Coordinates of C-alpha atoms and ligand atoms in Angstrom, one line a residue:
M246 CA 0.0 0.0 0.0
V247 CA 1.2 3.5 -0.9
A248 CA 2.4 5.7 2.0
L249 CA 0.7 9.1 1.9
Y250 CA 2.5 12.4 1.8
Q251 CA 2.1 13.7 5.3
G252 CA 3.6 17.2 4.9
G253 CA 6.9 16.9 6.6
H254 CA 6.6 16.2 10.2
R255 CA 2.9 15.9 10.4
G256 CA 3.1 12.3 11.4
P257 CA 3.7 8.7 10.4
P258 CA 2.0 7.2 7.4
L259 CA -1.8 7.0 7.7
Q260 CA -3.4 4.2 9.5
Q261 CA -5.6 2.4 7.1
G262 CA -9.0 1.0 7.2
S263 CA -12.2 2.5 8.7
N264 CA -15.9 1.8 8.7
M265 CA -16.6 5.2 7.3
K266 CA -18.7 6.1 4.3
I267 CA -17.5 9.0 2.2
T268 CA -19.6 10.7 -0.4
I269 CA -17.9 12.7 -3.1
I270 CA -20.2 15.1 -5.0
G271 CA -18.8 15.8 -8.5
A272 CA -17.2 13.0 -10.5
G273 CA -14.9 15.3 -12.4
Q274 CA -11.2 15.6 -12.2
V275 CA -10.8 16.4 -8.5
G276 CA -13.7 14.2 -7.4
A277 CA -12.8 11.1 -9.3
T278 CA -9.1 11.3 -8.5
L279 CA -10.0 11.8 -4.8
A280 CA -12.2 8.6 -5.0
Q281 CA -9.2 6.7 -6.4
R282 CA -7.0 8.0 -3.6
V283 CA -9.5 7.2 -0.8
L284 CA -10.0 3.6 -2.1
E285 CA -6.4 2.8 -2.9
N286 CA -5.3 4.0 0.5
D287 CA -8.0 1.8 2.0
L288 CA -9.5 4.7 3.9
A289 CA -13.3 4.3 3.5
D290 CA -16.1 3.2 1.2
V291 CA -17.0 5.8 -1.4
V292 CA -20.2 7.0 -3.1
L293 CA -19.5 9.1 -6.2
V294 CA -22.3 11.4 -7.3
D295 CA -22.7 13.6 -10.4
V296 CA -25.5 15.2 -12.3
V297 CA -24.3 13.8 -15.6
E298 CA -25.8 10.4 -16.2
G299 CA -23.3 7.6 -16.7
V300 CA -20.2 9.4 -15.6
P301 CA -20.2 8.5 -11.9
Q302 CA -21.4 4.9 -12.8
G303 CA -18.6 4.5 -15.4
K304 CA -15.9 5.8 -13.2
A305 CA -17.0 3.8 -10.2
L306 CA -17.1 0.6 -12.3
D307 CA -13.6 1.4 -13.6
L308 CA -12.3 2.1 -10.1
A309 CA -13.9 -1.2 -8.8
Q310 CA -12.2 -3.1 -11.5
A311 CA -8.8 -1.7 -10.4
A312 CA -9.3 -3.1 -6.9
P313 CA -8.1 -6.7 -7.6
V314 CA -4.9 -5.2 -9.0
T315 CA -4.4 -2.4 -6.4
G316 CA -5.5 -4.7 -3.6
H317 CA -8.3 -3.3 -1.6
D318 CA -11.9 -4.5 -0.8
R319 CA -13.5 -1.1 -0.6
K320 CA -17.0 -0.5 -2.0
I321 CA -17.5 2.2 -4.6
I322 CA -20.9 3.2 -5.9
G323 CA -21.4 5.7 -8.8
T324 CA -24.8 7.3 -9.0
N325 CA -27.0 10.3 -9.9
Q326 CA -29.3 9.6 -6.9
Y327 CA -28.8 11.0 -3.3
Q328 CA -30.5 8.0 -1.7
E329 CA -27.3 6.1 -2.0
T330 CA -25.4 8.7 0.0
K331 CA -27.6 7.9 3.1
N332 CA -25.7 8.2 6.4
S333 CA -22.4 9.4 5.0
D334 CA -19.8 10.3 7.7
V335 CA -17.9 12.7 5.4
V336 CA -19.2 14.5 2.3
V337 CA -16.7 16.2 -0.1
I338 CA -18.2 18.7 -2.5
T339 CA -16.3 19.2 -5.7
A340 CA -19.3 19.9 -7.9
G341 CA -19.2 23.1 -9.9
L342 CA -18.1 24.9 -12.9
A343 CA -14.7 26.6 -13.7
R344 CA -14.5 30.0 -15.2
K345 CA -14.7 30.0 -19.0
P346 CA -13.6 32.8 -21.3
G347 CA -16.0 35.8 -21.2
M348 CA -17.3 34.8 -17.7
T349 CA -16.9 37.2 -14.8
R350 CA -16.1 36.0 -11.3
E351 CA -19.6 37.1 -10.3
D352 CA -21.1 34.9 -13.0
L353 CA -19.1 31.9 -11.6
L354 CA -20.1 32.8 -8.1
G355 CA -23.8 32.9 -9.0
M356 CA -23.7 29.6 -10.9
N357 CA -21.7 27.7 -8.4
A358 CA -23.8 29.1 -5.5
K359 CA -26.9 27.6 -7.2
I360 CA -25.1 24.2 -7.5
I361 CA -23.9 24.3 -3.9
R362 CA -27.4 25.1 -2.6
D363 CA -28.8 22.2 -4.5
V364 CA -26.1 19.7 -3.5
V365 CA -26.3 20.6 0.2
E366 CA -30.0 20.4 0.3
N367 CA -29.9 16.9 -1.2
I368 CA -27.1 15.8 1.1
M369 CA -29.0 16.9 4.2
K370 CA -32.1 14.9 3.2
F371 CA -30.1 11.7 3.7
S372 CA -27.3 12.3 6.1
P373 CA -28.2 14.0 9.4
S374 CA -24.8 15.2 10.5
P375 CA -22.0 14.7 8.1
I376 CA -18.7 16.5 8.1
M377 CA -18.6 18.6 4.9
I378 CA -15.4 19.4 3.1
V379 CA -15.9 22.0 0.4
V380 CA -13.6 22.2 -2.6
T381 CA -15.6 24.2 -5.2
N382 CA -14.5 27.7 -6.0
P383 CA -14.6 30.5 -5.0
L384 CA -13.6 28.4 -2.1
D385 CA -14.1 30.4 1.1
I386 CA -17.4 31.8 -0.1
M387 CA -18.8 28.4 -1.2
T388 CA -17.8 27.0 2.2
Y389 CA -19.7 29.8 4.0
L390 CA -22.7 29.0 1.7
A391 CA -22.5 25.3 2.5
Y392 CA -22.5 26.2 6.2
K393 CA -25.6 28.4 5.9
A394 CA -27.5 26.1 3.6
S395 CA -26.8 22.9 5.6
G396 CA -27.6 24.3 9.1
L397 CA -24.7 22.2 10.4
P398 CA -22.6 23.5 13.3
A399 CA -19.7 25.5 11.9
Q400 CA -17.2 22.9 13.3
R401 CA -18.6 20.3 10.8
V402 CA -18.0 22.5 7.7
V403 CA -14.5 23.1 6.3
G404 CA -13.0 24.2 3.1
M405 CA -9.9 22.8 1.4
A406 CA -7.3 25.3 0.0
G407 CA -4.5 26.0 2.5
V408 CA -3.2 22.4 2.3
L409 CA -2.9 22.8 -1.4
D410 CA -1.4 26.2 -1.4
S411 CA 1.1 25.2 1.3
S412 CA 2.0 22.1 -0.6
R413 CA 2.7 24.2 -3.7
M414 CA 4.9 26.5 -1.6
A415 CA 6.7 23.5 -0.1
T416 CA 7.3 22.1 -3.6
F417 CA 9.0 25.3 -4.8
I418 CA 11.1 25.6 -1.7
A419 CA 12.3 22.0 -2.0
Q420 CA 13.2 22.6 -5.6
A421 CA 15.0 25.9 -4.8
L422 CA 17.0 24.5 -1.9
G423 CA 17.5 21.0 -3.3
V424 CA 16.1 19.3 -0.2
S425 CA 13.5 16.6 0.4
V426 CA 9.9 17.8 0.3
S427 CA 9.4 15.7 3.5
T428 CA 11.5 18.2 5.5
I429 CA 9.3 21.2 4.6
Q430 CA 6.4 22.6 6.5
A431 CA 4.9 25.5 4.6
M432 CA 2.0 27.7 5.9
V433 CA -0.4 29.6 3.7
L434 CA -3.4 31.4 5.2
G435 CA -6.1 33.7 4.0
S436 CA -8.4 33.3 1.0
H437 CA -7.8 30.9 -1.8
G438 CA -7.3 33.6 -4.3
E439 CA -5.2 36.6 -5.2
T440 CA -5.1 37.8 -1.6
M441 CA -3.8 34.5 -0.2
V442 CA -1.2 35.0 2.6
P443 CA 1.9 32.7 2.4
L444 CA 3.8 33.0 5.7
P445 CA 7.6 32.6 5.3
R446 CA 8.2 33.2 9.0
F447 CA 6.0 30.2 9.8
T448 CA 7.5 28.0 7.1
T449 CA 10.3 25.7 8.2
I450 CA 12.8 23.3 6.9
S451 CA 13.2 20.6 9.7
G452 CA 12.3 23.3 12.2
I453 CA 14.6 26.0 10.6
P454 CA 12.6 29.1 9.6
L455 CA 12.7 29.7 5.9
P456 CA 14.3 33.2 6.2
E457 CA 17.4 31.5 7.7
L458 CA 18.0 29.6 4.5
M459 CA 16.8 31.8 1.8
K460 CA 17.3 35.5 0.7
P461 CA 14.2 37.8 0.8
D462 CA 14.1 38.3 -3.0
Q463 CA 14.0 34.5 -3.6
I464 CA 11.4 34.1 -0.9
E465 CA 9.3 36.8 -2.6
K466 CA 9.5 34.9 -5.9
I467 CA 8.3 31.7 -4.3
V468 CA 5.5 33.5 -2.5
Q469 CA 4.3 35.0 -5.8
R470 CA 4.6 31.7 -7.7
T471 CA 2.5 30.1 -4.9
R472 CA -0.2 32.8 -5.3
D473 CA -0.2 32.1 -9.1
G474 CA 0.1 28.3 -8.6
G475 CA -3.4 27.5 -9.9
A476 CA -3.2 29.9 -12.9
E477 CA 0.2 28.5 -13.9
I478 CA -1.3 25.0 -14.3
V479 CA -4.4 26.3 -16.1
A480 CA -2.1 28.1 -18.6
H481 CA -0.4 24.8 -19.4
L482 CA -3.6 22.7 -19.5
K483 CA -5.7 25.2 -21.4
T484 CA -8.9 23.4 -20.4
G485 CA -9.5 22.4 -16.8
S486 CA -7.5 23.1 -13.7
A487 CA -5.2 21.2 -11.3
F488 CA -6.5 18.0 -9.7
Y489 CA -3.6 15.8 -8.6
A490 CA -2.4 18.1 -5.8
P491 CA -5.9 19.2 -4.9
S492 CA -7.2 15.7 -4.5
A493 CA -4.1 14.7 -2.5
S494 CA -4.8 17.7 -0.3
V495 CA -8.4 16.8 0.3
L496 CA -7.2 13.2 1.1
Q497 CA -5.0 14.5 3.9
M498 CA -8.0 16.3 5.5
V499 CA -10.2 13.3 5.1
A500 CA -7.6 11.1 6.8
A501 CA -7.3 13.5 9.7
I502 CA -11.1 13.3 10.2
V503 CA -11.6 9.6 9.6
H504 CA -8.8 8.6 12.0
D505 CA -9.4 11.4 14.4
K506 CA -5.8 12.4 14.1
K507 CA -6.0 16.0 15.4
T508 CA -3.8 17.1 12.6
V509 CA -3.0 20.8 12.5
L510 CA -3.5 22.0 8.9
P511 CA -4.3 25.3 7.2
V512 CA -8.0 25.0 6.2
S513 CA -10.9 27.3 5.5
A514 CA -12.6 27.5 8.9
F515 CA -15.2 29.6 10.6
V516 CA -13.7 32.4 12.7
Q517 CA -15.4 33.8 15.7
G518 CA -13.1 36.5 16.9
E519 CA -9.8 34.8 16.1
Y520 CA -7.4 37.1 14.3
G521 CA -9.9 39.9 14.9
L522 CA -12.2 38.3 12.3
R523 CA -15.8 37.1 12.7
D524 CA -18.5 35.4 10.8
L525 CA -16.6 34.2 7.7
F526 CA -14.7 31.1 6.5
I527 CA -11.0 31.9 5.9
G528 CA -7.7 30.0 5.7
V529 CA -6.3 29.6 9.2
P530 CA -4.4 26.8 10.9
A531 CA -6.8 24.5 12.6
K532 CA -6.9 21.1 14.4
L533 CA -8.8 18.6 12.3
G534 CA -10.2 15.5 13.9
G535 CA -13.2 13.3 14.2
K536 CA -15.5 16.2 15.2
G537 CA -14.3 18.3 12.3
V538 CA -12.6 21.6 13.0
E539 CA -11.8 21.1 16.7
Q540 CA -9.8 24.3 17.3
V541 CA -8.6 27.3 15.3
V542 CA -4.9 27.9 16.1
E543 CA -4.0 31.6 16.5
L544 CA -0.6 32.7 15.5
S545 CA 1.0 35.9 16.7
L546 CA 1.2 37.7 13.3
N547 CA 3.2 40.8 12.8
Q548 CA 1.6 44.0 11.5
A549 CA 2.2 43.3 7.7
E550 CA 0.9 39.7 8.0
K551 CA -2.2 40.8 10.0
E552 CA -3.0 43.5 7.4
A553 CA -2.6 40.9 4.6
L554 CA -5.0 38.5 6.3
H555 CA -7.5 41.3 6.9
R556 CA -7.3 42.3 3.2
S557 CA -8.0 38.7 2.4
A558 CA -11.0 38.7 4.7
K559 CA -12.4 41.8 3.1
A560 CA -12.3 40.1 -0.4
I561 CA -14.2 37.1 1.1
Q562 CA -16.7 39.3 2.8
E563 CA -17.4 41.1 -0.5
G564 CA -18.0 37.8 -2.1
I565 CA -20.4 36.7 0.7
A566 CA -22.3 40.0 0.2
G567 CA -22.7 39.0 -3.5
L568 CA -24.5 35.8 -2.4
R569 CA -27.7 37.5 -1.4
L570 CA -28.4 35.1 1.4
Ligands
LIG634 O1 -8.1 24.5 -3.8 C1 -9.2 24.3 -4.2 N1 -10.2 24.4 -3.4 C2 -9.4 23.9 -5.6 C3 -10.8 24.1 -6.1 C4 -8.5 23.1 -6.4 C5 -8.9 22.6 -7.6 C6 -10.2 22.7 -8.1 N2 -11.0 23.7 -7.5 C7 -12.4 23.8 -7.8 O2 -13.1 22.5 -7.6 C8 -12.7 24.1 -9.3 O3 -12.6 25.5 -9.5 C9 -14.1 23.6 -9.4 O4 -15.0 24.6 -8.9 C10 -14.2 22.4 -8.5 C11 -14.1 21.1 -9.2 O5 -12.9 21.0 -10.1 P1 -12.7 19.9 -11.2 O6 -11.4 20.1 -11.8 O7 -13.0 18.5 -10.5 O8 -13.9 20.2 -12.2 P2 -14.7 19.2 -13.2 O9 -13.7 18.2 -13.7 O10 -15.3 20.1 -14.2 O11 -15.7 18.5 -12.3 C12 -16.9 19.1 -11.8 C13 -18.0 18.1 -11.8 C14 -18.4 17.7 -13.2 O12 -18.3 16.3 -13.4 C15 -19.9 18.2 -13.2 O13 -20.8 17.4 -14.0 C16 -20.3 18.1 -11.8 O14 -19.1 18.6 -11.1 N3 -21.4 18.9 -11.4 C17 -22.3 18.4 -10.5 N4 -22.4 17.3 -9.7 C18 -23.4 17.1 -8.9 N5 -24.4 18.1 -8.8 C19 -24.4 19.2 -9.5 N6 -25.4 20.1 -9.3 C20 -23.3 19.4 -10.4 N7 -23.0 20.4 -11.2 C21 -21.9 20.1 -11.8

């Protein structure tokens, strides 16, 4: 069985095996790759849901037929019906559209908001109290919407972005320093967008703060490349966006929840006064375990870092205002 990337010192390889049922909404690039990762790491049974008829069924059958070779006995169902998602422990929402030429961010916001509302309403009919992980963009706003639309406690709703952004930053640092990725712990907070807040002071190489090993101008280049990380991949692919690193990042969050690991990860979590912010989902370090987001970890940010985080919060709040809740 493949050992999972744990992000430097975040812990030993995952324990495998659980009785959990995970539903993944959206059988597209991120959703289907995540299903493969969950199954092939023997983490849980999977239900894959999509609106397009045949796609989740076909991908599920293909994944099932890989099981004898990859060596797991997990169940995978592909469906267009929510009945099959009944009593899910964890639901990952990847359903949505990506921006196409000529579409504004507001257009995308409106269209994905409609999808999230519909998906969440259907999930809640069949699973009373799942932990919801939102992946759909614009991430922090869609996570807020899922929280509002589900009626779940804020602790049980979380967005994935910071793990991915930190993993991108760690990749670039490892390449620049010529060191193993496993020694790097990167930390990126804020919104998953242009205002994201990579934190070099809280990024370490085996405990050594990044500024000890890298010059400021090189750090700045890496910070900027991290911010543009998604766009760089879109520019290569032309159609579609990143999915290998995003699905790996969701998997790390799923594993923390399924095995109640209390892993501290940067995630989009509900803030209620932490960092001087309130009533929004934003990227912050948090303890992730069996109950969901079990604690938001507060770092002592300097003035510039605090201002960057607040700029990020402002951008998210503007998006939330556009939701017309
Ligand atoms: O860091 C992050 N959070 C992100 C987010 C990293 C990567 C991708 N990011 C966003 O995730 C991306 O901007 C999209 O909003 C989602 C999903 O990305 P993916 O690359 O998987 O998109 P696809 O391949 O287009 O898949 C989306 C699927 C597709 O199969 C649609 O048919 C389906 O979603 N879809 C639906 N499924 C169920 N129910 C509804 N209503 C629905 N609408 C579309």
